[in-house]
Amino acid sequence: MFDTVTPGTRTKLRSAVDWRMKVLVLFGTRPEAIKLAPVIHELRKKFFQTIVVSSSQHKQLLAPFLASLNIDIDFDLGVMRRNQTLNGVCSKVMAKLDSILASEQPDLILVQGDTTTTLAGALAGFNRQIPVGHVEAGLRSGNLLSPYPEEMNRRLVSQIASLHFAATQKNRRNLLAEDVPSEKVFVTGNPVVDALKHMLKNLKVSPQINELIKATEGRKRILLTTHRRESFGPALASNLMVIGDFVEKRKNVCLFFPVHPNPNVKNIAKKILGKRERIHLLDPLDYSDFLAIMKSAWLILSDSGGVQEEAPSLGKPLLILRENTERPEAIRSGVAKLVGPGPGSLKQFLEENYAVDTWIKSVKEIGNPFGDGKSAVRIVRIIEEKLATKPMIARADQGTLF
Ligand code: UDP
């Protein structure tokens, strides 16, 4: 577990130490929680008043993670409703967060990535003239509609944020190309690597997953994750058919597919891949179980952003099931390949790499281009510096909140 300052010790510390500035950390989905957990723990270690707010945009996926990441929530906005629209989520997060901002008056709001929660949190901060720090700033796919709505969300947050924590130099260059002032951009790495390293040292694999890994010993295990909005419908169905047929024809191959609970994924996954030999449809896994499966994989197929950032640390070959990626560093590192939109190219990639697995075998654990495990320390050090030295008032003359 992460080393942290528990609520109990917090009260003792409050009397012993003059508490520092107040930072409100907002997340709503699984990857945001994974990536912000190391930052939350570091903030607490450094005695910041840290208010943790979950929008619960992905309630079902998030809940098990909070315990394993050792995060306690101060406010749960509880915005999740079945079949709600992006505008529904955005407006609810803004409205509910606003009253917390009014009562808590944080000195900084920290958001991560590119979800609707991220955008709503940044905008709510701007409207109350509270500075916003953006973790994982500067990712760009170059296509406003892919990933959707994430590419627009991240661009808009870059317009709002006062502190931009970029994972890589490339992310920094993306921000500078959009006229974000260079003194506000910091290359810190992505704290997903901090979380991953920590978890790998403390893996608590469930008996069910241990059993599954044992039972498939000697097989080429494929791990699949897919959940992107832009692939819902025919594209997803075709990809699942290609993968199902590929596994069916090869007795030494099996598939692990932790199925995203979104009905657009769940229903089609059951229909196309349900009850087929050597195909294991799993419930979403907690972080330890997921990493254990990743470690055991022969090949990973995924449209996930986080998985692209984790694969280099584990030295696992990854076929990215998308038409573009905002993380070209994974491709440049040699770990990942972009499959492209059509099911034809996925079939070809699978067959070619099965026939000649030179690339798959060549992928080894490498220096992760997304971080070195010390991102949270860097981010908190920068926050500390900025909050200590800058007046926390709007600088209307300079058009900035710092
Ligand atoms: N993950 C997990 N269990 C699962 C699937 C994914 O713990 O069943 C983790 C994975 O290791 C990564 C993150 O969740 O850190 C990725 O989340 P997701 O794919 O939902 O979002 P994205 O990264 O695409 O925004």
Tab-separated table of C-alpha atoms and ligand atoms in Angstrom:
chain	number	residue	atom	x	y	z
A	1	MET	CA	0.000	0.000	0.000
A	2	PHE	CA	1.036	3.575	-0.471
A	3	ASP	CA	2.608	5.153	2.527
A	4	THR	CA	0.252	7.881	3.587
A	5	VAL	CA	-0.812	10.254	6.293
A	6	THR	CA	-4.049	8.773	7.597
A	7	PRO	CA	-6.950	10.943	8.759
A	8	GLY	CA	-6.033	10.126	12.366
A	9	THR	CA	-2.438	11.253	12.098
A	10	ARG	CA	-3.660	14.228	10.104
A	11	THR	CA	-5.509	15.630	13.114
A	12	LYS	CA	-2.404	15.251	15.299
A	13	LEU	CA	-0.266	16.884	12.641
A	14	ARG	CA	-2.696	19.755	12.311
A	15	SER	CA	-1.945	20.841	15.867
A	16	ALA	CA	1.781	20.219	15.567
A	17	VAL	CA	2.384	21.743	12.196
A	18	ASP	CA	0.877	24.765	10.618
A	19	TRP	CA	-0.905	23.275	7.642
A	20	ARG	CA	0.144	24.418	4.255
A	21	MET	CA	-2.045	25.497	1.399
A	22	LYS	CA	-5.177	23.634	0.486
A	23	VAL	CA	-5.183	21.527	-2.675
A	24	LEU	CA	-8.386	19.994	-4.000
A	25	VAL	CA	-7.769	16.882	-6.078
A	26	LEU	CA	-10.571	15.803	-8.399
A	27	PHE	CA	-11.014	12.532	-10.274
A	28	GLY	CA	-13.884	10.478	-11.618
A	29	THR	CA	-12.552	7.439	-13.448
A	30	ARG	CA	-10.212	4.514	-12.847
A	31	PRO	CA	-7.167	5.897	-14.712
A	32	GLU	CA	-7.479	9.296	-13.037
A	33	ALA	CA	-7.483	7.652	-9.600
A	34	ILE	CA	-4.476	5.456	-10.479
A	35	LYS	CA	-2.490	8.428	-11.741
A	36	LEU	CA	-3.465	10.862	-8.983
A	37	ALA	CA	-2.997	8.420	-6.076
A	38	PRO	CA	0.788	8.929	-5.864
A	39	VAL	CA	0.283	12.717	-6.009
A	40	ILE	CA	-2.353	12.642	-3.248
A	41	HIS	CA	-0.053	10.628	-0.998
A	42	GLU	CA	2.872	12.923	-1.706
A	43	LEU	CA	0.780	16.031	-1.002
A	44	ARG	CA	-0.222	14.571	2.341
A	45	LYS	CA	3.352	13.627	3.157
A	46	LYS	CA	4.285	17.242	2.595
A	47	PHE	CA	1.425	18.368	4.879
A	48	PHE	CA	-0.747	20.023	2.309
A	49	GLN	CA	-4.398	20.130	3.242
A	50	THR	CA	-5.577	17.725	0.591
A	51	ILE	CA	-9.253	17.492	-0.247
A	52	VAL	CA	-10.091	14.495	-2.384
A	53	VAL	CA	-13.209	14.734	-4.514
A	54	SER	CA	-14.569	11.938	-6.670
A	55	SER	CA	-17.203	12.698	-9.276
A	56	SER	CA	-17.842	8.923	-9.479
A	57	GLN	CA	-18.206	9.322	-13.253
A	58	HIS	CA	-17.301	5.610	-13.398
A	59	LYS	CA	-18.623	4.534	-10.014
A	60	GLN	CA	-18.510	0.792	-10.590
A	61	LEU	CA	-14.929	0.785	-11.905
A	62	LEU	CA	-13.608	3.241	-9.387
A	63	ALA	CA	-14.789	1.783	-6.088
A	64	PRO	CA	-12.403	-1.212	-5.801
A	65	PHE	CA	-9.465	0.977	-6.749
A	66	LEU	CA	-9.872	3.439	-3.933
A	67	ALA	CA	-9.221	0.760	-1.341
A	68	SER	CA	-6.244	-0.747	-3.128
A	69	LEU	CA	-4.748	2.692	-3.774
A	70	ASN	CA	-5.379	3.605	-0.137
A	71	ILE	CA	-7.356	6.737	-0.946
A	72	ASP	CA	-10.139	8.084	1.217
A	73	ILE	CA	-12.582	10.463	-0.389
A	74	ASP	CA	-13.710	13.661	1.289
A	75	PHE	CA	-16.557	14.402	-1.131
A	76	ASP	CA	-18.353	12.110	-3.562
A	77	LEU	CA	-20.329	14.018	-6.193
A	78	GLY	CA	-22.139	10.811	-7.209
A	79	VAL	CA	-22.928	11.978	-10.735
A	80	MET	CA	-23.156	8.545	-12.372
A	81	ARG	CA	-26.524	7.772	-14.016
A	82	ARG	CA	-27.349	5.135	-16.607
A	83	ASN	CA	-27.130	6.321	-20.227
A	84	GLN	CA	-26.392	9.898	-19.337
A	85	THR	CA	-24.928	12.326	-21.828
A	86	LEU	CA	-21.547	14.011	-21.673
A	87	ASN	CA	-23.346	17.308	-21.102
A	88	GLY	CA	-25.272	15.717	-18.238
A	89	VAL	CA	-22.018	14.625	-16.550
A	90	CYS	CA	-20.285	17.937	-17.233
A	91	SER	CA	-23.052	20.140	-15.882
A	92	LYS	CA	-23.594	17.980	-12.789
A	93	VAL	CA	-19.893	17.911	-11.900
A	94	MET	CA	-19.666	21.678	-12.310
A	95	ALA	CA	-22.757	22.394	-10.229
A	96	LYS	CA	-21.891	19.980	-7.411
A	97	LEU	CA	-18.232	20.926	-7.287
A	98	ASP	CA	-19.108	24.607	-7.171
A	99	SER	CA	-20.614	24.429	-3.698
A	100	ILE	CA	-17.522	22.563	-2.442
A	101	LEU	CA	-15.265	25.218	-3.966
A	102	ALA	CA	-17.354	27.882	-2.251
A	103	SER	CA	-17.109	26.272	1.184
A	104	GLU	CA	-13.559	24.890	1.000
A	105	GLN	CA	-11.901	27.681	-0.985
A	106	PRO	CA	-8.884	25.638	-2.103
A	107	ASP	CA	-5.719	27.385	-3.255
A	108	LEU	CA	-5.331	25.012	-6.175
A	109	ILE	CA	-7.445	22.438	-8.002
A	110	LEU	CA	-5.587	19.459	-9.408
A	111	VAL	CA	-7.123	17.563	-12.319
A	112	GLN	CA	-5.717	14.755	-14.452
A	113	GLY	CA	-5.965	13.800	-18.093
A	114	ASP	CA	-8.905	14.375	-20.339
A	115	THR	CA	-12.207	13.094	-19.012
A	116	THR	CA	-15.428	15.071	-18.768
A	117	THR	CA	-14.757	15.310	-15.008
A	118	THR	CA	-11.347	16.838	-15.770
A	119	LEU	CA	-12.851	19.482	-18.029
A	120	ALA	CA	-15.726	20.255	-15.660
A	121	GLY	CA	-13.319	20.598	-12.709
A	122	ALA	CA	-11.024	22.946	-14.610
A	123	LEU	CA	-13.905	25.116	-15.788
A	124	ALA	CA	-15.457	25.228	-12.309
A	125	GLY	CA	-12.081	26.387	-10.978
A	126	PHE	CA	-11.730	29.049	-13.630
A	127	ASN	CA	-15.195	30.409	-12.942
A	128	ARG	CA	-14.235	30.857	-9.285
A	129	GLN	CA	-10.776	32.170	-10.190
A	130	ILE	CA	-9.031	29.270	-8.481
A	131	PRO	CA	-5.801	28.182	-10.211
A	132	VAL	CA	-5.857	24.765	-11.857
A	133	GLY	CA	-2.964	22.310	-12.147
A	134	HIS	CA	-3.201	19.771	-14.956
A	135	VAL	CA	-1.468	16.406	-14.601
A	136	GLU	CA	-0.731	14.630	-17.930
A	137	ALA	CA	-0.904	17.892	-19.863
A	138	GLY	CA	-0.008	18.222	-23.537
A	139	LEU	CA	-1.213	14.946	-25.040
A	140	ARG	CA	-2.477	15.518	-28.584
A	141	SER	CA	-3.756	13.091	-31.204
A	142	GLY	CA	-4.258	15.876	-33.760
A	143	ASN	CA	-7.864	14.825	-34.405
A	144	LEU	CA	-10.546	16.662	-32.429
A	145	LEU	CA	-12.955	13.755	-32.773
A	146	SER	CA	-10.553	10.959	-31.837
A	147	PRO	CA	-10.308	10.129	-29.043
A	148	TYR	CA	-13.745	11.591	-28.396
A	149	PRO	CA	-14.372	13.596	-26.285
A	150	GLU	CA	-10.906	13.395	-24.730
A	151	GLU	CA	-8.949	15.327	-27.368
A	152	MET	CA	-11.220	18.363	-26.996
A	153	ASN	CA	-11.292	18.038	-23.208
A	154	ARG	CA	-7.511	18.090	-22.930
A	155	ARG	CA	-7.181	21.064	-25.299
A	156	LEU	CA	-9.723	23.059	-23.347
A	157	VAL	CA	-8.076	22.244	-20.026
A	158	SER	CA	-4.771	23.522	-21.455
A	159	GLN	CA	-6.457	26.871	-22.035
A	160	ILE	CA	-7.579	27.025	-18.416
A	161	ALA	CA	-4.702	25.557	-16.377
A	162	SER	CA	-2.073	27.650	-14.604
A	163	LEU	CA	0.331	24.748	-14.056
A	164	HIS	CA	0.851	22.119	-16.771
A	165	PHE	CA	2.535	18.888	-15.691
A	166	ALA	CA	3.672	17.267	-18.938
A	167	ALA	CA	4.816	13.658	-18.960
A	168	THR	CA	7.310	14.026	-21.820
A	169	GLN	CA	9.259	16.631	-23.780
A	170	LYS	CA	6.956	15.977	-26.711
A	171	ASN	CA	3.934	16.851	-24.567
A	172	ARG	CA	5.713	20.044	-23.547
A	173	ARG	CA	6.349	20.955	-27.185
A	174	ASN	CA	2.667	20.379	-27.983
A	175	LEU	CA	1.720	22.912	-25.325
A	176	LEU	CA	4.293	25.482	-26.421
A	177	ALA	CA	3.015	25.153	-29.998
A	178	GLU	CA	-0.374	26.273	-28.679
A	179	ASP	CA	1.176	29.321	-26.994
A	180	VAL	CA	1.024	28.012	-23.431
A	181	PRO	CA	3.712	30.106	-21.670
A	182	SER	CA	6.860	28.005	-21.211
A	183	GLU	CA	7.279	29.011	-17.547
A	184	LYS	CA	4.002	27.277	-16.753
A	185	VAL	CA	4.960	23.934	-18.325
A	186	PHE	CA	6.922	21.360	-16.322
A	187	VAL	CA	8.132	18.004	-17.591
A	188	THR	CA	7.529	15.716	-14.635
A	189	GLY	CA	6.841	12.285	-16.128
A	190	ASN	CA	3.492	10.604	-15.678
A	191	PRO	CA	2.660	9.411	-12.146
A	192	VAL	CA	1.140	6.261	-13.638
A	193	VAL	CA	4.720	4.931	-13.556
A	194	ASP	CA	4.932	5.755	-9.829
A	195	ALA	CA	1.673	3.871	-9.230
A	196	LEU	CA	2.741	0.928	-11.377
A	197	LYS	CA	6.132	0.553	-9.688
A	198	HIS	CA	4.547	0.744	-6.279
A	199	MET	CA	1.897	-1.839	-7.152
A	200	LEU	CA	4.409	-4.237	-8.701
A	201	LYS	CA	6.289	-4.290	-5.401
A	202	ASN	CA	3.058	-4.995	-3.531
A	203	LEU	CA	1.077	-7.260	-5.872
A	204	LYS	CA	-1.821	-9.001	-4.161
A	205	VAL	CA	-3.150	-11.317	-6.819
A	206	SER	CA	-6.535	-12.913	-6.182
A	207	PRO	CA	-6.840	-16.705	-6.065
A	208	GLN	CA	-9.107	-16.606	-9.155
A	209	ILE	CA	-6.517	-14.826	-11.296
A	210	ASN	CA	-3.648	-16.914	-9.926
A	211	GLU	CA	-5.626	-20.011	-10.876
A	212	LEU	CA	-6.334	-18.696	-14.378
A	213	ILE	CA	-2.677	-17.903	-14.985
A	214	LYS	CA	-1.674	-21.372	-13.787
A	215	ALA	CA	-4.334	-23.090	-15.868
A	216	THR	CA	-3.133	-21.383	-19.063
A	217	GLU	CA	0.570	-22.104	-18.527
A	218	GLY	CA	2.270	-22.866	-21.850
A	219	ARG	CA	-0.322	-20.999	-23.941
A	220	LYS	CA	0.258	-17.710	-25.705
A	221	ARG	CA	-1.949	-15.429	-23.639
A	222	ILE	CA	-3.509	-12.415	-25.311
A	223	LEU	CA	-4.808	-9.652	-23.051
A	224	LEU	CA	-7.518	-7.462	-24.572
A	225	THR	CA	-8.978	-4.216	-23.244
A	226	THR	CA	-11.247	-1.982	-25.267
A	227	HIS	CA	-13.620	0.762	-24.229
A	228	ARG	CA	-13.172	3.826	-26.431
A	229	ARG	CA	-16.342	5.581	-27.460
A	230	GLU	CA	-15.149	6.089	-31.045
A	231	SER	CA	-14.779	2.332	-31.590
A	232	PHE	CA	-18.280	1.403	-30.385
A	233	GLY	CA	-20.520	-0.277	-32.958
A	234	PRO	CA	-19.325	-1.983	-36.142
A	235	ALA	CA	-15.599	-1.320	-35.578
A	236	LEU	CA	-15.670	-3.024	-32.179
A	237	ALA	CA	-17.788	-5.912	-33.443
A	238	SER	CA	-15.407	-6.580	-36.369
A	239	ASN	CA	-12.343	-6.473	-34.135
A	240	LEU	CA	-13.907	-8.909	-31.660
A	241	MET	CA	-14.797	-11.279	-34.505
A	242	VAL	CA	-11.230	-11.193	-35.827
A	243	ILE	CA	-9.810	-11.856	-32.356
A	244	GLY	CA	-12.336	-14.634	-31.653
A	245	ASP	CA	-11.545	-16.414	-34.920
A	246	PHE	CA	-7.818	-16.020	-34.402
A	247	VAL	CA	-7.955	-17.660	-30.970
A	248	GLU	CA	-10.373	-20.384	-32.085
A	249	LYS	CA	-8.036	-21.545	-34.858
A	250	ARG	CA	-4.954	-21.807	-32.634
A	251	LYS	CA	-5.040	-24.255	-29.765
A	252	ASN	CA	-1.947	-22.759	-28.109
A	253	VAL	CA	-3.509	-19.283	-27.861
A	254	CYS	CA	-5.976	-18.008	-25.245
A	255	LEU	CA	-7.627	-14.691	-24.570
A	256	PHE	CA	-8.136	-12.756	-21.326
A	257	PHE	CA	-10.650	-9.964	-21.764
A	258	PRO	CA	-11.596	-7.892	-18.696
A	259	VAL	CA	-14.797	-6.480	-20.124
A	260	HIS	CA	-15.600	-2.819	-19.568
A	261	PRO	CA	-19.047	-2.483	-17.934
A	262	ASN	CA	-20.291	-0.004	-20.564
A	263	PRO	CA	-23.236	-1.794	-22.254
A	264	ASN	CA	-21.769	-0.855	-25.651
A	265	VAL	CA	-18.851	-3.143	-24.849
A	266	LYS	CA	-20.422	-5.694	-22.535
A	267	ASN	CA	-23.297	-6.741	-24.772
A	268	ILE	CA	-21.289	-7.188	-27.938
A	269	ALA	CA	-18.457	-8.943	-26.072
A	270	LYS	CA	-20.888	-11.504	-24.687
A	271	LYS	CA	-22.564	-11.960	-28.044
A	272	ILE	CA	-19.398	-12.465	-30.092
A	273	LEU	CA	-16.942	-13.974	-27.614
A	274	GLY	CA	-19.157	-15.548	-24.950
A	275	LYS	CA	-18.899	-19.298	-24.313
A	276	ARG	CA	-15.967	-19.899	-26.655
A	277	GLU	CA	-13.084	-22.150	-25.810
A	278	ARG	CA	-9.948	-20.536	-24.423
A	279	ILE	CA	-11.694	-17.164	-24.304
A	280	HIS	CA	-11.999	-15.815	-20.772
A	281	LEU	CA	-14.397	-12.907	-20.392
A	282	LEU	CA	-13.613	-11.380	-17.012
A	283	ASP	CA	-15.145	-8.685	-14.835
A	284	PRO	CA	-13.040	-5.518	-14.624
A	285	LEU	CA	-9.969	-6.402	-12.592
A	286	ASP	CA	-8.444	-4.575	-9.690
A	287	TYR	CA	-5.019	-3.090	-10.341
A	288	SER	CA	-3.001	-5.988	-8.854
A	289	ASP	CA	-4.882	-8.620	-10.837
A	290	PHE	CA	-4.666	-6.588	-14.020
A	291	LEU	CA	-0.904	-6.129	-13.690
A	292	ALA	CA	-0.450	-9.838	-12.953
A	293	ILE	CA	-2.293	-10.660	-16.179
A	294	MET	CA	-0.318	-8.048	-18.088
A	295	LYS	CA	2.916	-9.591	-16.832
A	296	SER	CA	1.787	-13.034	-17.970
A	297	ALA	CA	0.705	-11.894	-21.442
A	298	TRP	CA	2.285	-12.937	-24.711
A	299	LEU	CA	0.661	-9.990	-26.487
A	300	ILE	CA	-1.593	-7.101	-25.435
A	301	LEU	CA	-4.352	-5.642	-27.617
A	302	SER	CA	-5.747	-2.400	-26.268
A	303	ASP	CA	-7.205	0.999	-27.013
A	304	SER	CA	-6.417	2.193	-23.486
A	305	GLY	CA	-4.180	5.173	-22.802
A	306	GLY	CA	-2.907	3.909	-19.461
A	307	VAL	CA	-1.985	0.516	-20.879
A	308	GLN	CA	0.233	2.229	-23.490
A	309	GLU	CA	2.063	3.941	-20.635
A	310	GLU	CA	2.419	0.772	-18.574
A	311	ALA	CA	3.499	-1.668	-21.300
A	312	PRO	CA	7.083	-0.288	-21.565
A	313	SER	CA	7.752	-0.877	-17.854
A	314	LEU	CA	6.607	-4.470	-18.199
A	315	GLY	CA	8.312	-5.052	-21.553
A	316	LYS	CA	5.089	-6.278	-23.114
A	317	PRO	CA	4.307	-6.004	-26.833
A	318	LEU	CA	1.167	-3.984	-27.484
A	319	LEU	CA	-1.004	-3.596	-30.550
A	320	ILE	CA	-2.885	-0.310	-30.210
A	321	LEU	CA	-6.459	-0.764	-31.453
A	322	ARG	CA	-6.877	2.791	-32.688
A	323	GLU	CA	-6.348	4.887	-35.777
A	324	ASN	CA	-4.028	7.303	-33.946
A	325	THR	CA	-2.287	7.694	-30.651
A	326	GLU	CA	-1.399	10.709	-28.535
A	327	ARG	CA	1.366	8.586	-27.029
A	328	PRO	CA	3.774	8.057	-29.947
A	329	GLU	CA	6.554	7.551	-27.390
A	330	ALA	CA	5.242	3.995	-26.865
A	331	ILE	CA	5.700	3.285	-30.574
A	332	ARG	CA	9.093	4.931	-30.714
A	333	SER	CA	10.247	2.858	-27.747
A	334	GLY	CA	9.566	-0.266	-29.825
A	335	VAL	CA	6.952	-1.665	-27.450
A	336	ALA	CA	3.804	-0.722	-29.371
A	337	LYS	CA	2.427	-0.756	-32.908
A	338	LEU	CA	-0.593	1.082	-34.221
A	339	VAL	CA	-3.065	-1.297	-35.822
A	340	GLY	CA	-5.234	1.249	-37.625
A	341	PRO	CA	-8.956	1.326	-38.109
A	342	GLY	CA	-9.871	-1.707	-40.212
A	343	PRO	CA	-10.367	-5.259	-38.879
A	344	GLY	CA	-8.334	-6.416	-41.924
A	345	SER	CA	-5.190	-4.882	-40.565
A	346	LEU	CA	-5.747	-6.390	-37.099
A	347	LYS	CA	-6.091	-9.848	-38.683
A	348	GLN	CA	-2.898	-9.298	-40.641
A	349	PHE	CA	-0.977	-8.041	-37.581
A	350	LEU	CA	-2.089	-11.044	-35.518
A	351	GLU	CA	-1.289	-13.610	-38.199
A	352	GLU	CA	2.081	-12.092	-39.105
A	353	ASN	CA	3.243	-11.837	-35.506
A	354	TYR	CA	2.056	-15.342	-34.718
A	355	ALA	CA	3.929	-16.748	-37.722
A	356	VAL	CA	7.137	-14.804	-37.014
A	357	ASP	CA	7.291	-13.563	-33.445
A	358	THR	CA	10.608	-11.725	-33.755
A	359	TRP	CA	9.079	-8.404	-32.703
A	360	ILE	CA	7.122	-9.941	-29.829
A	361	LYS	CA	10.227	-11.677	-28.502
A	362	SER	CA	12.370	-8.581	-28.989
A	363	VAL	CA	10.248	-6.428	-26.689
A	364	LYS	CA	11.996	-6.202	-23.361
A	365	GLU	CA	11.557	-4.141	-20.259
A	366	ILE	CA	12.896	-0.726	-21.230
A	367	GLY	CA	13.373	2.695	-19.740
A	368	ASN	CA	9.792	3.913	-19.695
A	369	PRO	CA	9.503	7.071	-21.856
A	370	PHE	CA	6.514	8.226	-19.784
A	371	GLY	CA	8.212	8.441	-16.406
A	372	ASP	CA	10.723	7.099	-13.904
A	373	GLY	CA	8.517	6.647	-10.843
A	374	LYS	CA	9.351	10.040	-9.326
A	375	SER	CA	6.699	12.166	-11.006
A	376	ALA	CA	4.599	12.761	-7.905
A	377	VAL	CA	7.597	14.114	-5.996
A	378	ARG	CA	8.333	16.518	-8.864
A	379	ILE	CA	4.737	17.654	-9.195
A	380	VAL	CA	4.341	18.346	-5.481
A	381	ARG	CA	7.686	20.157	-5.326
A	382	ILE	CA	6.516	22.492	-8.100
A	383	ILE	CA	3.152	23.067	-6.406
A	384	GLU	CA	4.973	23.821	-3.169
A	385	GLU	CA	7.215	26.353	-4.852
A	386	LYS	CA	4.405	28.039	-6.744
A	387	LEU	CA	2.005	28.268	-3.849
A	388	ALA	CA	4.698	29.521	-1.490
A	389	THR	CA	6.027	32.260	-3.708
A	390	LYS	CA	3.082	33.533	-5.720
A	391	PRO	CA	0.213	35.624	-4.459
A	392	MET	CA	-2.959	33.580	-4.755
A	393	ILE	CA	-4.965	36.283	-6.402
A	394	ALA	CA	-6.075	36.784	-9.948
A	395	ARG	CA	-3.506	38.814	-11.873
A	396	ALA	CA	-5.956	40.533	-14.152
A	397	ASP	CA	-3.227	42.771	-15.534
A	398	GLN	CA	-1.367	39.682	-16.747
A	399	GLY	CA	-4.440	37.567	-17.518
A	400	THR	CA	-3.320	34.840	-15.158
A	401	LEU	CA	-4.362	33.304	-11.856
A	402	PHE	CA	-0.783	33.155	-10.594
B	1	UDP	N1	-6.932	-1.437	-15.608
B	1	UDP	C1	-7.213	-2.211	-14.489
B	1	UDP	N2	-8.134	-3.225	-14.601
B	1	UDP	C2	-8.763	-3.518	-15.765
B	1	UDP	C3	-8.453	-2.732	-16.916
B	1	UDP	C4	-7.540	-1.695	-16.788
B	1	UDP	O1	-6.648	-1.998	-13.429
B	1	UDP	O2	-9.580	-4.450	-15.792
B	1	UDP	C5	-6.005	-0.297	-15.455
B	1	UDP	C6	-4.814	-0.273	-16.382
B	1	UDP	O3	-3.702	-0.883	-15.816
B	1	UDP	C7	-4.585	1.221	-16.582
B	1	UDP	C8	-5.947	1.823	-16.430
B	1	UDP	O4	-6.752	0.865	-15.771
B	1	UDP	O5	-3.768	1.760	-15.569
B	1	UDP	C9	-6.523	2.153	-17.786
B	1	UDP	O6	-7.842	2.499	-17.666
B	1	UDP	P1	-8.789	2.650	-18.932
B	1	UDP	O7	-8.299	1.755	-20.007
B	1	UDP	O8	-10.174	2.501	-18.411
B	1	UDP	O9	-8.648	4.184	-19.324
B	1	UDP	P2	-7.625	4.979	-20.249
B	1	UDP	O10	-6.247	4.730	-19.745
B	1	UDP	O11	-7.837	4.546	-21.663
B	1	UDP	O12	-8.035	6.404	-20.060
